[in-house]
Every structure is written in structure tokens, then in C-alpha cells.
PDB file of C-alpha atoms and ligand atoms in Angstrom:
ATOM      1  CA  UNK A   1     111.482 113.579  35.551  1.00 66.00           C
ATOM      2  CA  UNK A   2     110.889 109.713  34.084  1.00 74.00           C
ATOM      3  CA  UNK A   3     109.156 107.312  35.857  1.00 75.00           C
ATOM      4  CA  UNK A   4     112.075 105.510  37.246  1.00 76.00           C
ATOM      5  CA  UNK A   5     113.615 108.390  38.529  1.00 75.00           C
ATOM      6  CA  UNK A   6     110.812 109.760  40.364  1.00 75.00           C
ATOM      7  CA  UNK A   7     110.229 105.926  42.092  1.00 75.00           C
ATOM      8  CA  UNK A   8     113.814 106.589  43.291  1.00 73.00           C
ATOM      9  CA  UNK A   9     113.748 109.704  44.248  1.00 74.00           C
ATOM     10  CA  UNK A  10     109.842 108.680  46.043  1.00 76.00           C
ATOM     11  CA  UNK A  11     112.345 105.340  47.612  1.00 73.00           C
ATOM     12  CA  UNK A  12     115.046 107.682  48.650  1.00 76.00           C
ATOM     13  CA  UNK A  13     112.480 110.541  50.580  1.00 75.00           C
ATOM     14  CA  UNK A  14     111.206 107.692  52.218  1.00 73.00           C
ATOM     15  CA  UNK A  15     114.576 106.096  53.117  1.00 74.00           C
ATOM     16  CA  UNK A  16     115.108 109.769  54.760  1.00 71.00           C
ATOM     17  CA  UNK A  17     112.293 109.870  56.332  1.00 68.00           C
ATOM     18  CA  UNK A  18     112.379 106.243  58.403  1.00 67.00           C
ATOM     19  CA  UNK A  19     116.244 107.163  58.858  1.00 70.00           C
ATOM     20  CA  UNK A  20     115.081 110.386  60.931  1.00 68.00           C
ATOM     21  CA  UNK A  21     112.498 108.530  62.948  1.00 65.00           C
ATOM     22  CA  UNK A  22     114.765 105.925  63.912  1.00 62.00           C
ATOM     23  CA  UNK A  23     117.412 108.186  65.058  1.00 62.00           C
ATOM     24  CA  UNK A  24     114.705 110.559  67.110  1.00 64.00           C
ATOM     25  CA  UNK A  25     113.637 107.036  68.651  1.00 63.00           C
ATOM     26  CA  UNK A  26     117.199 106.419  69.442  1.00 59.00           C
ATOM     27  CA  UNK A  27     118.014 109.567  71.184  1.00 58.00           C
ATOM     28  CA  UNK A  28     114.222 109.576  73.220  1.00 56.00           C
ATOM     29  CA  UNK A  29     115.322 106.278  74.565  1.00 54.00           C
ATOM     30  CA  UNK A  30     118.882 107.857  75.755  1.00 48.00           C
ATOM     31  CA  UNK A  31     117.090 110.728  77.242  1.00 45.00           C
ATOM     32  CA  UNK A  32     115.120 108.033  78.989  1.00 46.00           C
ATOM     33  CA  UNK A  33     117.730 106.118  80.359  1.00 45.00           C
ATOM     34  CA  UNK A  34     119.513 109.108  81.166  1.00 43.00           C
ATOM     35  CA  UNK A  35     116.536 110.217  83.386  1.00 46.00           C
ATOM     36  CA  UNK A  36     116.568 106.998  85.123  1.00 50.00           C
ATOM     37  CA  UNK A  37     120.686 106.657  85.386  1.00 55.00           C
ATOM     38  CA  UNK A  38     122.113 108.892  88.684  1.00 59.00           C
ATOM     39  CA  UNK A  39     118.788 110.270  90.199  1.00 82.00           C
ATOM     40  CA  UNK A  40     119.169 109.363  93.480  1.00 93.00           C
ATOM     41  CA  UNK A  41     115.565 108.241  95.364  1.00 96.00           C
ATOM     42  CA  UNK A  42     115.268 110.084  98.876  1.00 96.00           C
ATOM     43  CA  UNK A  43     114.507 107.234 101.606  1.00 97.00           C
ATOM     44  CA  UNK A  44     113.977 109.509 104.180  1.00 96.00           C
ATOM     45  CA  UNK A  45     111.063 108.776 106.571  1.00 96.00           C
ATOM     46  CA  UNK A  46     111.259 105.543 104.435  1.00 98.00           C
ATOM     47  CA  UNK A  47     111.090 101.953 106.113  1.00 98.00           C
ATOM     48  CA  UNK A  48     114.758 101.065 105.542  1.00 98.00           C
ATOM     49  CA  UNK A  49     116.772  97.715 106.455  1.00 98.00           C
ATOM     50  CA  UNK A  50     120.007  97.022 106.445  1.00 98.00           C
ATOM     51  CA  UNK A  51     123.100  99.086 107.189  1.00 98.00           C
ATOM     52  CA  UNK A  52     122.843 102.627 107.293  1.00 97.00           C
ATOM     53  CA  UNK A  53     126.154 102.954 106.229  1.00 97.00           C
ATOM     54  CA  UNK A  54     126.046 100.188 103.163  1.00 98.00           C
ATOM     55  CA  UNK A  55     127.348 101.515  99.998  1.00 97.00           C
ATOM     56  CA  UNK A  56     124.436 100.215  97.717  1.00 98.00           C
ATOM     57  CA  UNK A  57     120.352 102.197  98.295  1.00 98.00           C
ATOM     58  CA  UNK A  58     118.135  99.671  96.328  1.00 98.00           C
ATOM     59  CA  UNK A  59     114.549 100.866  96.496  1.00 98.00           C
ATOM     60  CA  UNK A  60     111.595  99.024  95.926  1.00 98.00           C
ATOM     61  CA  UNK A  61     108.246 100.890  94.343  1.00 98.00           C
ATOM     62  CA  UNK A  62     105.827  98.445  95.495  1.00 98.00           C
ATOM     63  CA  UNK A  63     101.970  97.889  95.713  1.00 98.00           C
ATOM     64  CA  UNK A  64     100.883  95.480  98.240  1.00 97.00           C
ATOM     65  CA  UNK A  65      97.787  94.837  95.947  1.00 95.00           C
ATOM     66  CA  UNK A  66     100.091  93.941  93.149  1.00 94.00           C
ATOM     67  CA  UNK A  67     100.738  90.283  91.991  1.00 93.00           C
ATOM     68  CA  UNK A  68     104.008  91.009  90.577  1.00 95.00           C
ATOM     69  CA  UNK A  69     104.851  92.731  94.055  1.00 96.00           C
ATOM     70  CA  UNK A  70     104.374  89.377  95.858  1.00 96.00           C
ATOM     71  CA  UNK A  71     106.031  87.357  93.218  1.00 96.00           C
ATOM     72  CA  UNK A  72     108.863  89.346  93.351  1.00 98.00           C
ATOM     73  CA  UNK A  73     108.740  89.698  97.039  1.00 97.00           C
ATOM     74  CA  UNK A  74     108.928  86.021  97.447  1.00 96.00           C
ATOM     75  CA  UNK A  75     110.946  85.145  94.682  1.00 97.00           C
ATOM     76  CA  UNK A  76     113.734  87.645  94.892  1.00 98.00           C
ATOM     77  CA  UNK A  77     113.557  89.411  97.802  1.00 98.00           C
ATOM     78  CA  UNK A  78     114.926  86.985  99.932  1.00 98.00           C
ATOM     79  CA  UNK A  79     117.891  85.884  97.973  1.00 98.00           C
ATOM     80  CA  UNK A  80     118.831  89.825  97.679  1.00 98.00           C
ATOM     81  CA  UNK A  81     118.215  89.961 101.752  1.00 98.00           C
ATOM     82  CA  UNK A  82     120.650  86.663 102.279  1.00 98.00           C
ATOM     83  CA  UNK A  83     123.314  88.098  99.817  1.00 98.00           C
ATOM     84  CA  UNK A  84     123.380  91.554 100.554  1.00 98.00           C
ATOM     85  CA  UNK A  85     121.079  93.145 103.000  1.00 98.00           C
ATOM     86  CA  UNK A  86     122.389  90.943 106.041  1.00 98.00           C
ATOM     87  CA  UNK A  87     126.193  91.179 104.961  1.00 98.00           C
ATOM     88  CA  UNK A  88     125.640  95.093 105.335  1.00 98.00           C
ATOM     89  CA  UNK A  89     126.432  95.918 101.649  1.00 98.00           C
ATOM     90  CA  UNK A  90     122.852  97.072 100.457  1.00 98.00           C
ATOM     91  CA  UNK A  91     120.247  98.985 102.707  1.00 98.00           C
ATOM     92  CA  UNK A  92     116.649  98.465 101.046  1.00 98.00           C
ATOM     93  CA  UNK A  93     113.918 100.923 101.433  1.00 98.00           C
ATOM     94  CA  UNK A  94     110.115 100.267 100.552  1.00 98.00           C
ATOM     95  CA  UNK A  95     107.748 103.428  98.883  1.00 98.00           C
ATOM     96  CA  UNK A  96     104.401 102.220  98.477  1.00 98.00           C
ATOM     97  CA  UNK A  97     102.699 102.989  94.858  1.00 98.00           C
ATOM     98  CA  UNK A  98      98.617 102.694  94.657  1.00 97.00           C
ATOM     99  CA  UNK A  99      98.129 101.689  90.975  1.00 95.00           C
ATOM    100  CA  UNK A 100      95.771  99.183  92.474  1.00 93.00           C
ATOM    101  CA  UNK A 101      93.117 101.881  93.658  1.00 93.00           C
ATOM    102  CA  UNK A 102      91.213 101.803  96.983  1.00 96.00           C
ATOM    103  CA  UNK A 103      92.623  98.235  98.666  1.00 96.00           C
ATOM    104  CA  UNK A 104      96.746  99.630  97.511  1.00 97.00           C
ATOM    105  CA  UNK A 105      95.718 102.896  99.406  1.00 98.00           C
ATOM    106  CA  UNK A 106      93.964 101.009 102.598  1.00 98.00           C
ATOM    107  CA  UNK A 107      97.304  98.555 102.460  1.00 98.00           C
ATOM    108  CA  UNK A 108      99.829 101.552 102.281  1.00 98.00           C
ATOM    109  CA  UNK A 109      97.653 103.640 105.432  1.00 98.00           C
ATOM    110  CA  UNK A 110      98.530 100.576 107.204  1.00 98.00           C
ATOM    111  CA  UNK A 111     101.568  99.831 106.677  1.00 98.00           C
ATOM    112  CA  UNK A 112     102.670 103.757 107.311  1.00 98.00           C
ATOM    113  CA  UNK A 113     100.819 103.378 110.504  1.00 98.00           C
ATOM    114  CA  UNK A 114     102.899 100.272 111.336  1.00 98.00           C
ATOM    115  CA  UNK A 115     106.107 101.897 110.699  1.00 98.00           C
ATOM    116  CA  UNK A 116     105.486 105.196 112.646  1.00 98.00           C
ATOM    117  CA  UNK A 117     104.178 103.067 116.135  1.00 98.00           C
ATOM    118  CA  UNK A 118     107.562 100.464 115.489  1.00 98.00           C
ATOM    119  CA  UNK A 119     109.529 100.815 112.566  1.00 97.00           C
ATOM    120  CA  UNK A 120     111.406  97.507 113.887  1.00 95.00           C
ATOM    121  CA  UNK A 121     107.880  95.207 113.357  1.00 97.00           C
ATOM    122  CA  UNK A 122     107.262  96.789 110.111  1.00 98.00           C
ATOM    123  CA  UNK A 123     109.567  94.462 107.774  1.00 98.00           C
ATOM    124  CA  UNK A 124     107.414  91.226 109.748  1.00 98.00           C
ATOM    125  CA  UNK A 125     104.355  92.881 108.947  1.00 98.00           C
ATOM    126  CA  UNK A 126     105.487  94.016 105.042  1.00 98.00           C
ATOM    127  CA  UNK A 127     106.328  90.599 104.506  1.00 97.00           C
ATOM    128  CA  UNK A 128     103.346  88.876 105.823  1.00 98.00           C
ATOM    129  CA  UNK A 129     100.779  91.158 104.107  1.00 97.00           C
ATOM    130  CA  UNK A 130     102.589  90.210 101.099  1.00 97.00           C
ATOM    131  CA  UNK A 131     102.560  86.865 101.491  1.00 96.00           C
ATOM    132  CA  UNK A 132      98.599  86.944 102.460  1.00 95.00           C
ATOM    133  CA  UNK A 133      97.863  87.882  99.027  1.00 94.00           C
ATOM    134  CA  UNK A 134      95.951  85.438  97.232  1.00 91.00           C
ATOM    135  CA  UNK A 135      97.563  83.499  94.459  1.00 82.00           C
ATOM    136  CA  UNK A 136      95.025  83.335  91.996  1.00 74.00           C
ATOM    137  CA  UNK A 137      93.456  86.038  92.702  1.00 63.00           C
ATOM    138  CA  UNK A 138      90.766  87.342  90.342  1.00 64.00           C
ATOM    139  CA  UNK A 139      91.818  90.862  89.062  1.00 58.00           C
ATOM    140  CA  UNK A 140      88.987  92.857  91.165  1.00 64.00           C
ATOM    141  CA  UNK A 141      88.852  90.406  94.001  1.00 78.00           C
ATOM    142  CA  UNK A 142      88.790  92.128  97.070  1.00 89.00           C
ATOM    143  CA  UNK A 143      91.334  90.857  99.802  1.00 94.00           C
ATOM    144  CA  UNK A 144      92.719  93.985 101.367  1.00 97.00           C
ATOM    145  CA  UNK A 145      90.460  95.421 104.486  1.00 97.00           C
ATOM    146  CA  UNK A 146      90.515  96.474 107.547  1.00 97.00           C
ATOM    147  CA  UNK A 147      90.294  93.540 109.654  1.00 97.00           C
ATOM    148  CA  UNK A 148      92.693  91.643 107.474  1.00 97.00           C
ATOM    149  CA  UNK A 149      95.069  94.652 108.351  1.00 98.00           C
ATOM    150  CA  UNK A 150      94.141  94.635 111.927  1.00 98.00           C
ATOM    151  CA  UNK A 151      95.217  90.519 111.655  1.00 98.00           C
ATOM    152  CA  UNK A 152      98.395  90.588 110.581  1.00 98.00           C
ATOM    153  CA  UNK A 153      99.397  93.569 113.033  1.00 98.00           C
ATOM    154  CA  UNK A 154      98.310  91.516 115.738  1.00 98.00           C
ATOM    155  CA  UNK A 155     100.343  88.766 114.799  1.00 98.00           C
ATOM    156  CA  UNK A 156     103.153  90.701 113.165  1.00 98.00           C
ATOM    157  CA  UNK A 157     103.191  94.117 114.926  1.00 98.00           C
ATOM    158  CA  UNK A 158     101.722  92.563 118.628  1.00 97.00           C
ATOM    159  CA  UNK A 159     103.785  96.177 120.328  1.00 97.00           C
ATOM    160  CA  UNK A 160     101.451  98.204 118.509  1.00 98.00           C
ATOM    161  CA  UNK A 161      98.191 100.140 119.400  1.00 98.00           C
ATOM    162  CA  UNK A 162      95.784  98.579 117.181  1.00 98.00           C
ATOM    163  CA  UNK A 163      92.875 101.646 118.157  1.00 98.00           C
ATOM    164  CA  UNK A 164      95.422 103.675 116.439  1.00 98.00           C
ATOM    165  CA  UNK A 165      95.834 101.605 113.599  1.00 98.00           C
ATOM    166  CA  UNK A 166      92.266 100.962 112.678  1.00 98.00           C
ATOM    167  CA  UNK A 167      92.194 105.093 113.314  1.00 98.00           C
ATOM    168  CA  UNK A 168      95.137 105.553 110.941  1.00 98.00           C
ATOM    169  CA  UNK A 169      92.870 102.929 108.127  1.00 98.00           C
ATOM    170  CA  UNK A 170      89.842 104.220 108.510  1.00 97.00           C
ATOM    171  CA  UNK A 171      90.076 107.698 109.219  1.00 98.00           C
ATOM    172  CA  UNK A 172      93.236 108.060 107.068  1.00 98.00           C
ATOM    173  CA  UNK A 173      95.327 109.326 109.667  1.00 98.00           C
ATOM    174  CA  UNK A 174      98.887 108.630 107.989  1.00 98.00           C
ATOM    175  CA  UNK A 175      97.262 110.072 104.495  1.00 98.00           C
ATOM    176  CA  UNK A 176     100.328 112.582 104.261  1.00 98.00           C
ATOM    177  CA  UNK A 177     102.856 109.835 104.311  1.00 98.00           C
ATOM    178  CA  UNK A 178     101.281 107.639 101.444  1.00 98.00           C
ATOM    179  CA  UNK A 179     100.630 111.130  99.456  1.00 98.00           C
ATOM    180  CA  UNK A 180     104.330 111.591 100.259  1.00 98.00           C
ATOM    181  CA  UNK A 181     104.986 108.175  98.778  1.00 98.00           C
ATOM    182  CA  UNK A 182     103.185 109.033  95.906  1.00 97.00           C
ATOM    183  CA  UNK A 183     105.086 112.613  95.273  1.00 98.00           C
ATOM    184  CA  UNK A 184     108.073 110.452  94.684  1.00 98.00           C
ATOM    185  CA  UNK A 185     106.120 107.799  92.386  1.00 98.00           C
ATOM    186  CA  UNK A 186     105.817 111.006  90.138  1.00 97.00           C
ATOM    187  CA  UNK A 187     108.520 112.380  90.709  1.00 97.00           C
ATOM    188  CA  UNK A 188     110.374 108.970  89.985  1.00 97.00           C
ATOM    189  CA  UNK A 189     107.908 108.835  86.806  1.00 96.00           C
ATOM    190  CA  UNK A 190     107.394 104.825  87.777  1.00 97.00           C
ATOM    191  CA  UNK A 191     105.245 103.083  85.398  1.00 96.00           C
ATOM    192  CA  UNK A 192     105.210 100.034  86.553  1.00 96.00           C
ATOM    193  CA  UNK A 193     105.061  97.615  89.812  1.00 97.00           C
ATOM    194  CA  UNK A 194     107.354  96.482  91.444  1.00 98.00           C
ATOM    195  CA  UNK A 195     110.572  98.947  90.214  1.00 98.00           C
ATOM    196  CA  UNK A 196     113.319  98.645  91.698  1.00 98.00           C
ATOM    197  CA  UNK A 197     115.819 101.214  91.402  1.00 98.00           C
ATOM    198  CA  UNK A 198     119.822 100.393  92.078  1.00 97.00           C
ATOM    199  CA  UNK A 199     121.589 103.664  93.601  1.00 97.00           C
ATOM    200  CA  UNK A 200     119.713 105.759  91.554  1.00 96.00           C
ATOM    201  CA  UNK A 201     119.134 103.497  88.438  1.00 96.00           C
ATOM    202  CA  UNK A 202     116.044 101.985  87.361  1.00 96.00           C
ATOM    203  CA  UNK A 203     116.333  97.801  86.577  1.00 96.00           C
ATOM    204  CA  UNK A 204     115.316  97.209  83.416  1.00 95.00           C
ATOM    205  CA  UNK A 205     114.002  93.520  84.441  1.00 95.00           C
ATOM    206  CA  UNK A 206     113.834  93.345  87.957  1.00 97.00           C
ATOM    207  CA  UNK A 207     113.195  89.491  88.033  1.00 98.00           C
ATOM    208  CA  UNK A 208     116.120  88.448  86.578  1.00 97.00           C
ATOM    209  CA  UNK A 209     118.759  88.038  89.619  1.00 98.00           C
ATOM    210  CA  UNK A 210     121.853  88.222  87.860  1.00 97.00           C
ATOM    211  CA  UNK A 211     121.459  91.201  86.112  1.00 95.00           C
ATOM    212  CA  UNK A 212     120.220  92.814  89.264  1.00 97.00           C
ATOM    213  CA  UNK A 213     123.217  91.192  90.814  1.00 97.00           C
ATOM    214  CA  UNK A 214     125.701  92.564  88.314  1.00 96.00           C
ATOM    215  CA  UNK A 215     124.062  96.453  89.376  1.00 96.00           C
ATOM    216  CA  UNK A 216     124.926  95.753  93.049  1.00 98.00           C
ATOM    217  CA  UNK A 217     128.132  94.665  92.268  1.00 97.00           C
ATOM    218  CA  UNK A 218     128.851  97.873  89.687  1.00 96.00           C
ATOM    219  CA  UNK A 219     127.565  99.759  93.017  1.00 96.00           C
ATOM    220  CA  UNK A 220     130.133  98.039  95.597  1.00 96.00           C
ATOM    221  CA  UNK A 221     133.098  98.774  93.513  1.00 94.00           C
TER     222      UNK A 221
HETATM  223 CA1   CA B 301     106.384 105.488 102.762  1.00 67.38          CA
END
């Protein structure tokens, strides 16, 4: 073998050999999306609003203690309520996710306390711990405890027994229901804050409106 033909044969072996990484790249990705495409999330024992009967499930993996979470919470969230939650076509159901350690886990024992004493004050109360986050918040700022908790309750939540909710914080009496919550963050294989998943399908960018928008819409035909 000359020179020049073993540079082409060295070109061509490596022409093969990016050729067959692409392609295994390609067909990871599909089995990817293919995970994500279909599997249905189970919202039972979930907070859930909306219509029962609407044809659309749009889940939310949120953490309380996540910046994106309130961004998207006050950014999105209400346009998606106006358009399709109150017009009965989507129901929405929350799972909390603690990839922000001890303060997403105190947040979450609230909140599941909330919606086991009155399921009906636990959107007020979601919506106002969301929006008590602070907006420049340094990364291991501390803003989540008890007596903020106890707070917003009061405020948000006035029909419930606050004994029981400080009980439920501190002593981690609705533990099972955030470790249930985090079964299905597993199970899910969520990477990220806040997903939103579309009857079964995970949205690739849940910020952008539309193409969130154009999933419902897929959903309601
Ligand atoms: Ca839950």
C-alpha cells in the first residue's frame, strides 16, 4: 500500500467511524423521545384543577425553591389557566420535585399538608408561595421555613388547622406523599425544573407559549 492510498483508506475508516456515531446518536435521541411520547403521568392523589372530564392532563414537575418554577408560574401559568384551564379543555396537576434540597422538601411537606386539610385552598396557597419567592435571590439564600409556611396558610389556607400543619413541616407528617411525588420524578426520569408534560409528552421548551399551545391543540383534536 502507497502513501496516498493508505491516507484514503485512514480518511475513509474515519468517515465510517463518525458515520456510525452519528447514526447511534440519532437513534438514542428517538429512543428518548419515544420514552417521553405516550407515557401517561398518574395524577392521582395529585392537586388537580380544572375539569375532570377535560380532554388535555398537562402536568407540571415543579420545585417551589426553583427560580425557573416561579418564572414560569407567573409568566405562563396564567395565560394557560385563562385559555384552557377555565374553558374546561385542560385539567392541570402539580407533583412537587426537591432538586433544591432541604427548603424544596420543607415547601412540598407543606403544600401536601395543605392539600389533604382543603384541596380547594391549595391552588391560593401554590400560587402565593410561588410568588413569595425572592427575585434575586442568591443561589443558597434561605427563604423557605416554617413560619413563612405557616404565613401564607394563614392568609391563603385560613380553613386549615395550622397545629397540624406546622406538625406535618416539622415532624414530616405528609413524608409519604412527597416520597410519592418523588417515585414519579424517577419514574418520569425528569431532569429538569419546571417540566411540563402534555398528555403524556414531555415539552421540549416549556416557556415558549405557542409551541406549548400547538401540544394542547394536537391534544383537543
Ligand atoms: Ca403530590
Amino acid at each position: 500500500m502507497n502513501k496516498k492510498t493508505l491516507m484514503i483508506v485512514t480518511v475513509l475508516v474515519f468517515a465510517v467511524i463518525v458515520a456510525a456515531i452519528v447514526i447511534l446518536n440519532k437513534q438514542l435521541e428517538k429512543t428518548d423521545q419515544e420514552q417521553n411520547a405516550g407515557k401517561e403521568v398518574s395524577i392521582k392523589n395529585q392537586p388537580t384543577i380544572g375539569d375532570p372530564d377535560a380532554p388535555v392532563t398537562i402536568v407540571e414537575f415543579g420545585d417551589y425553591k426553583c427560580p425557573g418554577c416561579a418564572g414560569w408560574s407567573e409568566s405562563i401559568y396564567p395565560k394557560l389557566k385563562k385559555d384552557y384551564i377555565d374553558t374546561g379543555k385542560v385539567k392541570f396537576a402539580f407533583i412537587n420535585v426537591l432538586f433544591h434540597g432541604p427548603e424544596s422538601l420543607l415547601a412540598s411537606l407543606a403544600s401536601e399538608s395543605v392539600y389533604n386539610q382543603d384541596p380547594e385552598a391549595f391552588w391560593d396557597f401554590h400560587d402565593a408561595l410561588f410568588a413569595a419567592q425572592p427575585t434575586n435571590q442568591q443561589h443558597d439564600e434561605q427563604w423557605v421555613t416554617p413560619d413563612l409556611l405557616l404565613d401564607i396558610a394563614k392568609e391563603h389556607a385560613p380553613n386549615i388547622d395550622l397545629d397540624q400543619l406546622k406538625k406535618d413541616i416539622v415532624e414530616q407528617g405528609t413524608l409519604a406523599a412527597v416520597e410519592m411525588d418523588n417515585q414519579l420524578v424517577t419514574e418520569h426520569n425528569i431532569k429538569s425544573t419546571p417540566s411540563i408534560i402534555v398528555n403524556g409528552v414531555l415539552v421540549n421548551e416549556p416557556f415558549d407559549y405557542e409551541a406549548l399551545k400547538a401540544l394542547i391543540e394536537k391534544g383537543l383534536k
